[in-house]
CSV table of C-alpha atoms in Angstrom, one decimal:
chain,number,residue,atom,x,y,z
E,1,MET,CA,-185.3,31.8,51.8
E,2,SER,CA,-183.9,31.1,55.3
E,3,GLN,CA,-181.7,33.6,57.1
E,4,ASN,CA,-178.6,31.6,56.3
E,5,GLN,CA,-179.5,31.4,52.6
E,6,LEU,CA,-180.1,35.1,52.6
E,7,LYS,CA,-176.7,35.8,54.1
E,8,GLU,CA,-175.0,33.4,51.7
E,9,ALA,CA,-176.7,35.0,48.7
E,10,PHE,CA,-175.7,38.4,50.1
E,11,ILE,CA,-172.0,37.6,49.6
E,12,SER,CA,-172.3,35.6,46.4
E,13,ASN,CA,-172.1,36.3,42.6
E,14,LEU,CA,-170.1,39.5,43.0
E,15,ASN,CA,-167.6,41.1,40.6
E,16,GLY,CA,-165.3,43.2,42.6
E,17,THR,CA,-164.2,46.8,42.0
E,18,SER,CA,-161.6,48.7,40.0
E,19,LEU,CA,-157.9,48.7,40.5
E,20,LEU,CA,-157.9,52.4,41.0
E,21,GLU,CA,-160.4,52.2,43.9
E,22,ILE,CA,-158.3,49.5,45.5
E,23,SER,CA,-155.2,51.7,45.2
E,24,ALA,CA,-157.1,54.7,46.7
E,25,GLY,CA,-158.2,52.6,49.6
E,26,LEU,CA,-154.6,51.4,50.2
E,27,CYS,CA,-153.5,55.0,50.7
E,28,LEU,CA,-155.6,55.4,53.8
E,29,PRO,CA,-153.6,53.3,56.3
E,30,PRO,CA,-150.3,55.1,55.7
E,31,LEU,CA,-152.1,58.4,55.9
E,32,CYS,CA,-153.7,57.4,59.2
E,33,LEU,CA,-150.3,56.3,60.5
E,34,LEU,CA,-148.8,59.6,59.4
E,35,CYS,CA,-151.6,61.6,61.0
E,36,ARG,CA,-151.1,59.8,64.3
E,37,GLY,CA,-147.4,60.4,64.3
E,38,LEU,CA,-147.7,64.1,63.5
E,39,LEU,CA,-150.3,64.6,66.2
E,40,LEU,CA,-147.9,63.0,68.7
E,41,ILE,CA,-145.1,65.2,67.6
E,42,LEU,CA,-147.3,68.3,67.8
E,43,TYR,CA,-148.4,67.2,71.4
E,44,TYR,CA,-144.7,66.9,72.4
E,45,LEU,CA,-144.0,70.3,70.8
E,46,HIS,CA,-146.7,72.0,72.9
E,47,HIS,CA,-146.2,70.1,76.2
E,48,GLY,CA,-142.5,69.3,76.2
E,49,LYS,CA,-143.2,65.6,76.9
E,50,PRO,CA,-144.7,62.6,75.1
E,51,LEU,CA,-148.3,61.5,75.6
E,52,SER,CA,-148.0,59.3,78.7
E,53,SER,CA,-151.7,58.5,79.5
E,54,ARG,CA,-152.5,54.9,78.4
E,55,ARG,CA,-156.2,55.7,78.2
E,56,TYR,CA,-155.7,58.7,75.9
E,57,SER,CA,-153.0,56.9,73.9
E,58,LEU,CA,-155.4,54.0,73.2
E,59,LEU,CA,-158.2,56.4,72.4
E,60,LEU,CA,-156.0,58.4,70.0
E,61,ASP,CA,-154.7,55.2,68.3
E,62,PHE,CA,-158.2,53.8,67.8
E,63,LEU,CA,-159.8,57.0,66.6
E,64,VAL,CA,-156.9,57.8,64.1
E,65,LEU,CA,-155.7,54.3,63.1
E,66,VAL,CA,-158.9,52.2,63.1
E,67,SER,CA,-162.0,54.3,63.0
E,68,PRO,CA,-161.3,56.1,59.6
E,69,LEU,CA,-161.0,52.6,58.0
E,70,VAL,CA,-164.4,51.6,59.4
E,71,PHE,CA,-166.0,54.7,58.0
E,72,SER,CA,-164.2,54.5,54.6
E,73,CYS,CA,-165.5,50.9,53.9
E,74,THR,CA,-169.1,51.7,54.9
E,75,VAL,CA,-170.9,55.1,54.8
E,76,LEU,CA,-168.0,57.0,53.3
E,77,SER,CA,-167.3,54.5,50.5
E,78,PRO,CA,-169.1,56.6,47.9
E,79,VAL,CA,-166.4,59.3,48.4
E,80,ILE,CA,-163.5,57.0,48.8
E,81,PHE,CA,-161.4,59.0,46.3
E,82,PHE,CA,-161.7,62.2,48.3
E,83,ILE,CA,-160.8,60.7,51.7
E,84,PRO,CA,-157.0,60.3,50.9
E,85,VAL,CA,-157.0,63.9,49.7
E,86,ILE,CA,-158.7,65.1,52.9
E,87,LEU,CA,-156.3,63.2,55.1
E,88,ALA,CA,-153.2,64.3,53.2
E,89,THR,CA,-154.4,67.9,53.5
E,90,PHE,CA,-154.9,67.5,57.2
E,91,CYS,CA,-151.4,66.0,57.6
E,92,ALA,CA,-149.9,68.8,55.6
E,93,GLY,CA,-151.6,71.3,57.9
E,94,ILE,CA,-150.3,69.6,61.0
E,95,PHE,CA,-146.8,69.5,59.5
E,96,SER,CA,-147.0,73.2,58.6
E,97,LYS,CA,-147.9,74.0,62.2
E,98,ILE,CA,-145.1,71.9,63.6
E,99,TYR,CA,-142.6,73.6,61.2
E,100,SER,CA,-143.7,77.1,62.1
E,101,GLN,CA,-143.9,76.5,65.9
E,102,ARG,CA,-140.5,75.0,66.5
E,103,LYS,CA,-138.5,76.4,69.3
E,104,ARG,CA,-136.5,79.4,68.0
E,105,GLU,CA,-133.2,78.0,69.3
E,106,ALA,CA,-133.8,74.7,67.6
E,107,ARG,CA,-134.5,76.1,64.2
E,108,ALA,CA,-132.1,75.4,61.4
E,109,PRO,CA,-132.0,76.2,57.6
E,110,PHE,CA,-134.2,73.9,55.6
E,111,GLY,CA,-131.3,72.7,53.5
E,112,GLN,CA,-129.4,71.8,56.6
E,113,ILE,CA,-132.3,69.7,57.9
E,114,VAL,CA,-132.6,67.9,54.6
E,115,GLY,CA,-128.9,67.1,54.7
E,116,GLU,CA,-129.2,65.8,58.2
E,117,PHE,CA,-132.2,63.8,57.2
E,118,GLN,CA,-130.3,62.0,54.3
E,119,ARG,CA,-127.4,61.2,56.6
E,120,ALA,CA,-129.5,60.0,59.5
E,121,CYS,CA,-128.6,56.5,60.7
E,122,LEU,CA,-131.3,53.9,60.9
E,123,ALA,CA,-131.2,50.3,62.3
E,124,PRO,CA,-131.2,48.0,59.3
E,125,GLU,CA,-132.2,44.9,61.4
E,126,CYS,CA,-135.5,46.4,62.4
E,127,ILE,CA,-138.0,47.7,59.7
E,128,PRO,CA,-141.1,49.2,61.3
E,129,ALA,CA,-142.9,49.3,57.9
E,130,ILE,CA,-143.1,45.4,57.9
E,131,THR,CA,-144.6,45.4,61.4
E,132,VAL,CA,-147.1,48.0,60.5
E,133,PHE,CA,-148.0,46.3,57.2
E,134,ARG,CA,-148.8,43.0,58.9
E,135,VAL,CA,-150.8,44.7,61.7
E,136,TYR,CA,-152.9,46.7,59.2
E,137,VAL,CA,-153.6,43.6,57.1
E,138,ASN,CA,-155.0,42.0,60.3
E,139,VAL,CA,-157.0,45.2,61.2
E,140,LEU,CA,-158.5,45.5,57.7
E,141,THR,CA,-159.3,41.8,57.6
E,142,ALA,CA,-161.0,42.1,61.0
E,143,ILE,CA,-163.1,45.0,59.8
E,144,SER,CA,-164.1,43.4,56.5
E,145,ILE,CA,-165.1,39.9,57.7
E,146,LEU,CA,-167.8,41.5,59.9
E,147,ALA,CA,-168.7,44.5,57.8
E,148,VAL,CA,-169.3,42.4,54.7
E,149,ASP,CA,-172.5,41.0,56.3
E,150,PHE,CA,-174.0,44.5,56.6
E,151,PRO,CA,-175.6,46.4,53.7
E,152,GLN,CA,-173.5,49.5,54.2
E,153,TYR,CA,-170.4,47.5,53.1
E,154,PRO,CA,-170.3,47.9,49.3
E,155,ARG,CA,-170.8,44.6,47.5
E,156,ARG,CA,-168.0,45.6,45.1
E,157,TYR,CA,-165.5,45.3,48.1
E,158,ALA,CA,-166.5,41.8,48.9
E,159,LYS,CA,-164.9,38.7,47.4
E,160,ALA,CA,-165.6,38.3,43.7
E,161,GLU,CA,-167.3,35.1,42.6
E,162,THR,CA,-165.0,34.0,39.8
E,163,TYR,CA,-163.3,37.0,38.2
E,164,GLY,CA,-162.8,40.4,39.7
E,165,THR,CA,-160.7,42.5,42.2
E,166,GLY,CA,-162.6,43.0,45.4
E,167,ALA,CA,-160.9,44.5,48.5
E,168,MET,CA,-161.4,41.2,50.4
E,169,ASP,CA,-159.8,39.3,47.5
E,170,LEU,CA,-156.6,41.4,48.0
E,171,GLY,CA,-156.8,40.8,51.8
E,172,VAL,CA,-156.4,37.1,51.3
E,173,GLY,CA,-153.2,37.5,49.3
E,174,ALA,CA,-151.9,40.2,51.5
E,175,PHE,CA,-152.2,37.9,54.5
E,176,VAL,CA,-149.9,35.4,52.7
E,177,PHE,CA,-147.5,38.2,51.7
E,178,GLY,CA,-147.3,39.5,55.3
E,179,ASN,CA,-146.6,36.0,56.7
E,180,ALA,CA,-143.8,35.4,54.2
E,181,LEU,CA,-142.0,38.7,55.1
E,182,VAL,CA,-141.2,37.3,58.6
E,183,CYS,CA,-140.9,33.6,57.9
E,184,PRO,CA,-137.9,31.7,59.3
E,185,GLU,CA,-136.1,31.7,56.0
E,186,VAL,CA,-136.2,35.5,55.9
E,187,ARG,CA,-135.2,35.9,59.6
E,188,GLN,CA,-132.4,33.4,59.1
E,189,GLN,CA,-133.1,31.6,62.3
E,190,SER,CA,-132.8,28.2,60.8
E,191,GLN,CA,-129.5,26.3,60.8
E,192,GLY,CA,-129.7,23.4,58.4
E,193,THR,CA,-132.6,21.7,56.6
E,194,GLN,CA,-134.0,19.3,59.2
E,195,PRO,CA,-134.3,21.8,62.1
E,196,ARG,CA,-136.0,24.3,59.8
E,197,LEU,CA,-138.6,21.7,58.5
E,198,SER,CA,-139.3,20.3,61.9
E,199,ARG,CA,-139.9,23.8,63.3
E,200,GLN,CA,-142.1,24.7,60.5
E,201,VAL,CA,-144.2,21.5,60.9
E,202,PHE,CA,-144.6,22.3,64.6
E,203,SER,CA,-145.3,26.0,64.0
E,204,VAL,CA,-148.2,25.4,61.7
E,205,TRP,CA,-150.2,23.2,64.0
E,206,PRO,CA,-152.2,26.1,65.4
E,207,LEU,CA,-153.3,27.0,61.9
E,208,VAL,CA,-154.4,23.4,61.3
E,209,ALA,CA,-156.2,23.3,64.7
E,210,LEU,CA,-157.9,26.6,63.9
E,211,GLY,CA,-158.9,25.3,60.5
E,212,ALA,CA,-160.4,22.2,62.0
E,213,GLY,CA,-162.1,24.2,64.7
E,214,ARG,CA,-163.7,26.5,62.2
E,215,LEU,CA,-164.8,23.6,60.0
E,216,LEU,CA,-166.5,21.8,63.0
E,217,SER,CA,-168.1,24.9,64.4
E,218,VAL,CA,-169.4,26.1,61.0
E,219,LYS,CA,-170.9,22.7,60.2
E,220,SER,CA,-172.3,22.1,63.7
E,221,ILE,CA,-174.3,25.4,63.9
E,222,GLU,CA,-175.1,25.5,60.2
E,223,TYR,CA,-173.4,28.9,59.9
E,224,HIS,CA,-173.7,30.5,56.4
E,225,GLU,CA,-170.7,29.8,54.2
E,226,HIS,CA,-169.8,30.4,50.6
E,227,THR,CA,-168.9,27.0,49.1
E,228,SER,CA,-167.2,28.3,45.9
E,229,GLU,CA,-164.7,30.3,48.0
E,230,TYR,CA,-162.6,27.3,49.2
E,231,GLY,CA,-164.9,24.3,48.9
E,232,VAL,CA,-167.0,22.3,51.3
E,233,HIS,CA,-164.4,21.4,53.9
E,234,TRP,CA,-161.5,23.7,53.2
E,235,ASN,CA,-160.8,27.2,54.6
E,236,PHE,CA,-158.0,29.8,54.6
E,237,PHE,CA,-156.3,28.4,57.8
E,238,PHE,CA,-155.6,25.1,55.9
E,239,THR,CA,-154.4,27.1,52.9
E,240,LEU,CA,-151.9,29.1,55.0
E,241,ALA,CA,-150.6,26.1,56.8
E,242,LEU,CA,-150.0,24.0,53.7
E,243,VAL,CA,-148.4,27.0,51.8
E,244,ARG,CA,-145.9,27.5,54.7
E,245,LEU,CA,-145.0,23.8,54.7
E,246,ALA,CA,-144.7,23.6,50.9
E,247,ALA,CA,-142.6,26.7,50.9
E,248,SER,CA,-140.2,25.4,53.5
E,249,LEU,CA,-139.7,22.2,51.4
E,250,LEU,CA,-139.0,24.2,48.3
E,251,LEU,CA,-136.6,26.6,50.0
E,252,ALA,CA,-134.8,23.6,51.5
E,253,ALA,CA,-134.2,22.3,48.0
E,254,PHE,CA,-133.5,25.6,46.2
E,255,PRO,CA,-131.4,28.6,47.3
E,256,LYS,CA,-133.7,31.0,49.1
E,257,HIS,CA,-132.2,33.9,47.2
E,258,LYS,CA,-133.6,32.3,44.1
E,259,ALA,CA,-137.1,32.1,45.6
E,260,TRP,CA,-138.5,34.5,43.0
E,261,LEU,CA,-137.4,32.2,40.1
E,262,VAL,CA,-139.3,29.3,41.8
E,263,ALA,CA,-142.3,31.6,42.2
E,264,VAL,CA,-142.3,32.7,38.6
E,265,ALA,CA,-142.0,29.1,37.4
E,266,LEU,CA,-144.9,27.9,39.6
E,267,ALA,CA,-147.2,30.8,38.6
E,268,VAL,CA,-146.5,30.5,34.8
E,269,LEU,CA,-146.7,26.7,34.8
E,270,TYR,CA,-150.0,26.8,36.7
E,271,GLN,CA,-151.4,29.5,34.3
E,272,LEU,CA,-150.4,27.4,31.3
E,273,LEU,CA,-152.3,24.4,32.8
E,274,LEU,CA,-155.3,26.6,33.4
E,275,SER,CA,-155.2,27.9,29.8
E,276,THR,CA,-154.4,24.7,27.9
E,277,THR,CA,-156.1,21.9,29.8
E,278,SER,CA,-159.5,21.3,31.4
E,279,LEU,CA,-158.2,22.3,34.8
E,280,LYS,CA,-160.0,25.6,34.7
E,281,ALA,CA,-163.3,24.0,33.8
E,282,PHE,CA,-162.8,21.5,36.6
E,283,ILE,CA,-162.3,24.3,39.2
E,284,LEU,CA,-165.3,26.3,38.0
E,285,HIS,CA,-167.8,23.6,37.2
E,286,GLY,CA,-166.6,20.3,38.8
E,287,SER,CA,-165.8,17.0,37.4
E,288,ASP,CA,-169.2,16.5,35.7
E,289,GLY,CA,-169.6,20.1,34.5
E,290,ARG,CA,-172.6,20.7,36.8
E,291,ASP,CA,-170.8,22.0,39.9
E,292,SER,CA,-170.6,18.6,41.5
E,293,ARG,CA,-169.1,18.1,44.9
E,294,LEU,CA,-168.4,14.4,44.9
E,295,GLY,CA,-165.3,13.2,46.6
E,296,PHE,CA,-162.7,15.2,48.6
E,297,LEU,CA,-160.9,16.7,45.6
E,298,ASP,CA,-164.1,17.7,43.8
E,299,ALA,CA,-165.6,19.1,47.0
E,300,ASN,CA,-162.6,21.3,47.8
E,301,ARG,CA,-161.2,21.9,44.4
E,302,GLU,CA,-160.9,25.7,44.8
E,303,GLY,CA,-159.0,25.5,48.0
E,304,LEU,CA,-156.7,22.7,47.0
E,305,LEU,CA,-155.8,23.9,43.5
E,306,SER,CA,-155.4,27.5,44.4
E,307,LEU,CA,-152.6,26.4,46.7
E,308,VAL,CA,-150.2,26.7,43.7
E,309,GLY,CA,-151.0,30.4,43.2
E,310,TYR,CA,-150.7,31.2,46.9
E,311,LEU,CA,-147.4,29.3,47.1
E,312,ALA,CA,-146.1,31.4,44.2
E,313,ILE,CA,-147.1,34.6,46.1
E,314,TYR,CA,-145.5,33.3,49.3
E,315,LEU,CA,-142.2,32.5,47.6
E,316,ALA,CA,-142.1,35.9,45.8
E,317,SER,CA,-142.8,37.5,49.2
E,318,VAL,CA,-139.9,35.7,50.7
E,319,GLN,CA,-137.7,37.2,48.1
E,320,VAL,CA,-139.1,40.7,49.0
E,321,GLY,CA,-138.4,40.0,52.7
E,322,LEU,CA,-134.8,39.0,52.1
E,323,TRP,CA,-134.2,42.1,50.0
E,324,LEU,CA,-135.7,44.4,52.6
E,325,GLN,CA,-133.4,42.8,55.2
E,326,GLY,CA,-130.4,43.9,53.3
E,327,ARG,CA,-128.3,46.4,55.3
E,328,ARG,CA,-129.3,50.0,54.7
E,329,GLY,CA,-127.7,52.2,57.3
E,330,SER,CA,-129.1,55.5,56.3
E,331,VAL,CA,-132.2,57.3,55.1
E,332,ARG,CA,-130.4,57.7,51.7
E,333,GLY,CA,-130.3,54.0,51.4
E,334,TRP,CA,-134.0,53.6,52.1
E,335,LEU,CA,-134.8,56.3,49.5
E,336,GLY,CA,-132.9,54.2,47.0
E,337,ALA,CA,-135.0,51.2,48.2
E,338,LEU,CA,-138.2,53.1,47.5
E,339,ARG,CA,-137.0,53.8,43.9
E,340,ALA,CA,-136.4,50.0,43.5
E,341,LEU,CA,-139.9,49.3,44.9
E,342,ALA,CA,-141.3,51.7,42.4
E,343,LEU,CA,-139.6,49.9,39.5
E,344,ALA,CA,-140.9,46.6,40.8
E,345,LEU,CA,-144.4,48.0,41.0
E,346,LEU,CA,-144.1,49.2,37.4
E,347,GLY,CA,-143.0,45.8,36.2
E,348,LEU,CA,-145.8,44.0,38.0
E,349,TRP,CA,-148.4,46.5,36.7
E,350,VAL,CA,-147.2,45.9,33.1
E,351,LEU,CA,-147.4,42.2,33.7
E,352,LEU,CA,-150.9,42.4,35.1
E,353,GLN,CA,-152.1,44.5,32.1
E,354,LEU,CA,-150.6,42.0,29.7
E,355,CYS,CA,-152.1,39.0,31.4
E,356,GLN,CA,-155.5,40.6,31.4
E,357,ALA,CA,-155.3,41.8,27.8
E,358,CYS,CA,-153.9,38.5,26.4
E,359,GLY,CA,-155.2,36.0,28.8
E,360,GLU,CA,-157.9,36.2,31.5
E,361,PRO,CA,-158.9,38.6,34.3
E,362,VAL,CA,-157.8,38.3,38.0
E,363,SER,CA,-159.4,35.3,39.7
E,364,ARG,CA,-158.9,34.7,43.5
E,365,ARG,CA,-160.9,31.5,43.1
E,366,MET,CA,-158.3,30.0,40.9
E,367,ALA,CA,-155.3,32.1,42.2
E,368,ASN,CA,-154.2,32.5,38.6
E,369,LEU,CA,-151.1,34.4,37.3
E,370,PRO,CA,-153.0,37.8,37.0
E,371,PHE,CA,-154.1,37.3,40.7
E,372,CYS,CA,-150.5,36.7,41.8
E,373,ALA,CA,-149.3,39.8,39.9
E,374,TRP,CA,-152.1,41.9,41.3
E,375,VAL,CA,-151.6,40.9,44.9
E,376,LEU,CA,-147.8,41.4,44.7
E,377,ALA,CA,-148.2,44.8,43.1
E,378,HIS,CA,-150.6,46.2,45.6
E,379,CYS,CA,-148.8,44.7,48.6
E,380,LEU,CA,-145.6,46.3,47.4
E,381,LEU,CA,-147.5,49.6,47.0
E,382,LEU,CA,-148.8,49.5,50.5
E,383,LEU,CA,-145.4,48.5,51.9
E,384,ALA,CA,-143.7,51.3,50.0
E,385,LEU,CA,-146.2,53.8,51.3
E,386,PHE,CA,-145.5,52.7,54.9
E,387,VAL,CA,-141.7,53.1,54.3
E,388,LEU,CA,-142.4,56.6,52.9
E,389,THR,CA,-144.6,57.4,55.9
E,390,ASP,CA,-141.9,56.3,58.3
E,391,LEU,CA,-139.3,58.4,56.6
E,392,ALA,CA,-141.6,61.4,56.6
E,393,LEU,CA,-142.0,61.0,60.4
E,394,VAL,CA,-138.2,60.7,60.8
E,395,PHE,CA,-137.8,64.0,58.9
E,396,THR,CA,-140.5,65.7,61.1
E,397,LYS,CA,-138.8,64.4,64.3
E,398,LEU,CA,-135.6,66.1,63.2
E,399,LEU,CA,-137.5,69.4,63.4
E,400,VAL,CA,-138.6,68.7,67.0
E,401,ARG,CA,-135.6,67.2,68.8
E,402,GLY,CA,-136.5,64.7,71.5
E,403,CYS,CA,-140.0,63.7,70.4
E,404,SER,CA,-141.0,60.1,69.9
E,405,VAL,CA,-143.4,58.2,67.8
E,406,PRO,CA,-144.1,54.5,68.5
E,407,CYS,CA,-143.3,52.0,65.8
E,408,CYS,CA,-141.1,54.4,64.0
E,409,TRP,CA,-137.3,54.8,63.6
E,410,ARG,CA,-135.6,57.3,65.9
E,411,ALA,CA,-133.0,59.0,63.7
E,412,VAL,CA,-129.7,59.9,65.5
E,413,GLN,CA,-127.4,62.2,63.7
E,414,PRO,CA,-123.9,62.8,65.3
E,415,PRO,CA,-123.1,66.4,65.9
E,416,ASP,CA,-119.8,66.0,63.9
E,417,PRO,CA,-120.3,64.2,60.6
E,418,SER,CA,-116.6,63.4,60.5
E,419,ARG,CA,-116.8,61.3,63.6
E,420,LYS,CA,-116.2,57.6,63.0
E,421,HIS,CA,-118.6,56.5,65.7
E,422,ARG,CA,-122.2,56.9,64.5
E,423,THR,CA,-125.1,56.0,66.7
E,424,GLU,CA,-127.6,53.8,64.9
E,425,ALA,CA,-131.3,54.6,65.3
E,426,MET,CA,-133.6,52.2,67.0
E,427,PRO,CA,-137.4,52.1,67.0
E,428,ASP,CA,-139.0,54.4,69.6
E,429,LYS,CA,-139.4,52.6,72.9
E,430,LEU,CA,-143.0,53.7,73.6
E,431,SER,CA,-144.3,50.4,72.5
E,432,GLN,CA,-146.3,50.1,75.7
E,433,LEU,CA,-148.4,53.0,74.6
E,434,CYS,CA,-148.9,51.8,71.0
E,435,LEU,CA,-151.9,49.8,69.6
E,436,ILE,CA,-149.8,48.6,66.7
E,437,SER,CA,-147.3,47.0,69.0
E,438,ALA,CA,-150.1,45.5,71.1
E,439,ILE,CA,-151.7,43.8,68.1
E,440,ASN,CA,-148.3,42.8,66.7
E,441,LYS,CA,-147.5,40.8,69.9
E,442,ASN,CA,-150.7,38.7,69.5
E,443,GLN,CA,-151.6,38.8,65.9
E,444,LEU,CA,-153.0,35.2,65.7
E,445,LEU,CA,-155.1,35.8,68.8
E,446,PHE,CA,-156.4,39.1,67.3
E,447,PHE,CA,-157.4,37.3,64.1
E,448,LEU,CA,-159.1,34.5,66.1
E,449,LEU,CA,-161.0,36.9,68.3
E,450,ALA,CA,-162.2,38.7,65.2
E,451,ASN,CA,-163.5,35.5,63.8
E,452,LEU,CA,-165.2,34.5,67.0
E,453,MET,CA,-166.8,37.9,67.5
E,454,THR,CA,-167.9,37.9,63.8
E,455,GLY,CA,-169.7,34.6,64.3
E,456,ALA,CA,-171.4,35.8,67.5
E,457,VAL,CA,-172.6,39.0,65.9
E,458,ASN,CA,-174.0,37.1,62.9
E,459,ILE,CA,-175.9,34.7,65.2
E,460,LEU,CA,-177.3,37.4,67.5
E,461,ILE,CA,-178.1,40.2,64.9
E,462,ASP,CA,-180.0,40.4,61.7
E,463,THR,CA,-177.1,42.1,59.9
E,464,ILE,CA,-178.6,42.3,56.4
E,465,HIS,CA,-181.4,44.6,57.5
E,466,SER,CA,-179.4,46.9,59.9
E,467,LYS,CA,-179.4,50.6,59.6
E,468,ALA,CA,-176.3,52.7,59.0
E,469,ALA,CA,-176.1,54.2,62.6
E,470,PHE,CA,-176.5,50.7,64.1
E,471,THR,CA,-174.0,49.2,61.8
E,472,LEU,CA,-171.3,51.8,62.7
E,473,CYS,CA,-172.0,51.3,66.4
E,474,ILE,CA,-171.6,47.5,66.1
E,475,LEU,CA,-168.5,47.7,64.0
E,476,HIS,CA,-166.8,50.3,66.3
E,477,LEU,CA,-167.7,48.3,69.4
E,478,TYR,CA,-166.5,45.1,67.9
E,479,MET,CA,-163.1,46.6,66.8
E,480,PHE,CA,-162.7,48.5,70.1
E,481,LEU,CA,-163.2,45.4,72.2
E,482,ASN,CA,-160.7,43.4,70.1
E,483,CYS,CA,-158.2,46.2,70.3
E,484,LEU,CA,-158.8,46.8,74.0
E,485,ILE,CA,-158.0,43.1,74.7
E,486,MET,CA,-154.8,43.3,72.8
E,487,TYR,CA,-153.9,46.5,74.5
E,488,ILE,CA,-154.5,45.1,78.0
E,489,LEU,CA,-152.4,41.9,77.2
E,490,HIS,CA,-149.6,44.1,75.9
E,491,ALA,CA,-149.7,46.4,78.9
E,492,ARG,CA,-149.2,43.2,81.1
E,493,ASN,CA,-146.6,41.8,78.7
E,494,VAL,CA,-148.7,38.8,77.9
E,495,VAL,CA,-147.9,36.9,74.7
E,496,LEU,CA,-150.3,34.0,74.1
E,497,LYS,CA,-147.9,31.9,72.0
E,498,PHE,CA,-146.7,28.5,73.0
E,499,TRP,CA,-145.6,26.9,69.8
């Protein structure tokens, strides 16, 4: 077999992992974020000022926010269930140290602190958890698209062939979910149908261009590719572009606050077609039953027909985004939102179990109803964990007055609760020292650079036969270079966006 054939076989015919392992992995990013925040608060407690060195800030962010994820999906994957426990214990130790070392004059009874925490004002128009969610989806995707070509990346985390729940299968759906959370319909920037549609058509052209660029480059250099993933000519850039356009058309025809009904209708109808017609056989085996790739539809049947499932995920995510943007002026309001998210998670989990028991397993290749339910459930889980993390940091900052954590709410509680004027909290303004803000400013560029670097590494290095130490060095260097570029651009206030 040629090198390309070996690499293609290396990522083919896989079955994914368990839902429990996926859930354990999703606990890591919020715990890393919590750990970073607590370390910054502890630094302020000891030095009386925030961490101001850009060099050390970048190093801290990379070592705490990114590096643990590289280790967890490679050499530490056999003990993935213990890593959240270790991180949570470490965070508890830091919190205990902060609580015990507060300045004596700033100390207050624990009950009073809890009361202030519940009454703390937050800015409802800015939700840091959404930003962090979208950035971490990008970071995890960047790690996985290169790590999957190394033997240290467990095969069960890679995309499943037909049925299964791999970590990379979830990443595809999470990317759609994250984009829908900040779409124009959610941000309410469009005024009227025609302006909205024209802006959407214009805004997706970079995705179409990137999809065409990827197609031409892959074919011209004979880069290894997995045909059954999206088809011969299709790729995820095209999927994301068409889903955004189709969603805009549907949301122009239906009330956006009923987006979840359209999503349910699409997902259920598509599943009925898969179950009662020959559509499933066509997707899996082609028009002649022998995996033919004759004609454009046949050649790209996975990418084209799975659009329905991804569109359902996108519309449901729009509904989530609209709900999250509802005005919640206090911590108490967000605690109520967490309870609602927990109920939604329970409902989706029950739906997923029923679908798998009475129908078929999760299939990213077809984007069936179980896949939609699985993606939405786990995305809501990760989003809820980020909200919980942010609230935990708000509580800790009440213990140490004056400290700041980038990409986190700053709670401001008036001295006199009876005062009518209440100062609303705004996100901390240390964004120039924050890797999350840096990546958030140029997310598409970050994703593009990750793809280009992945291709370069695969061309220059025999990834399949790499040793563990070499793999970790390559992955860390690759991620650090990408993060450093984003950090430099952010420090110079450069946003490479012209559409």
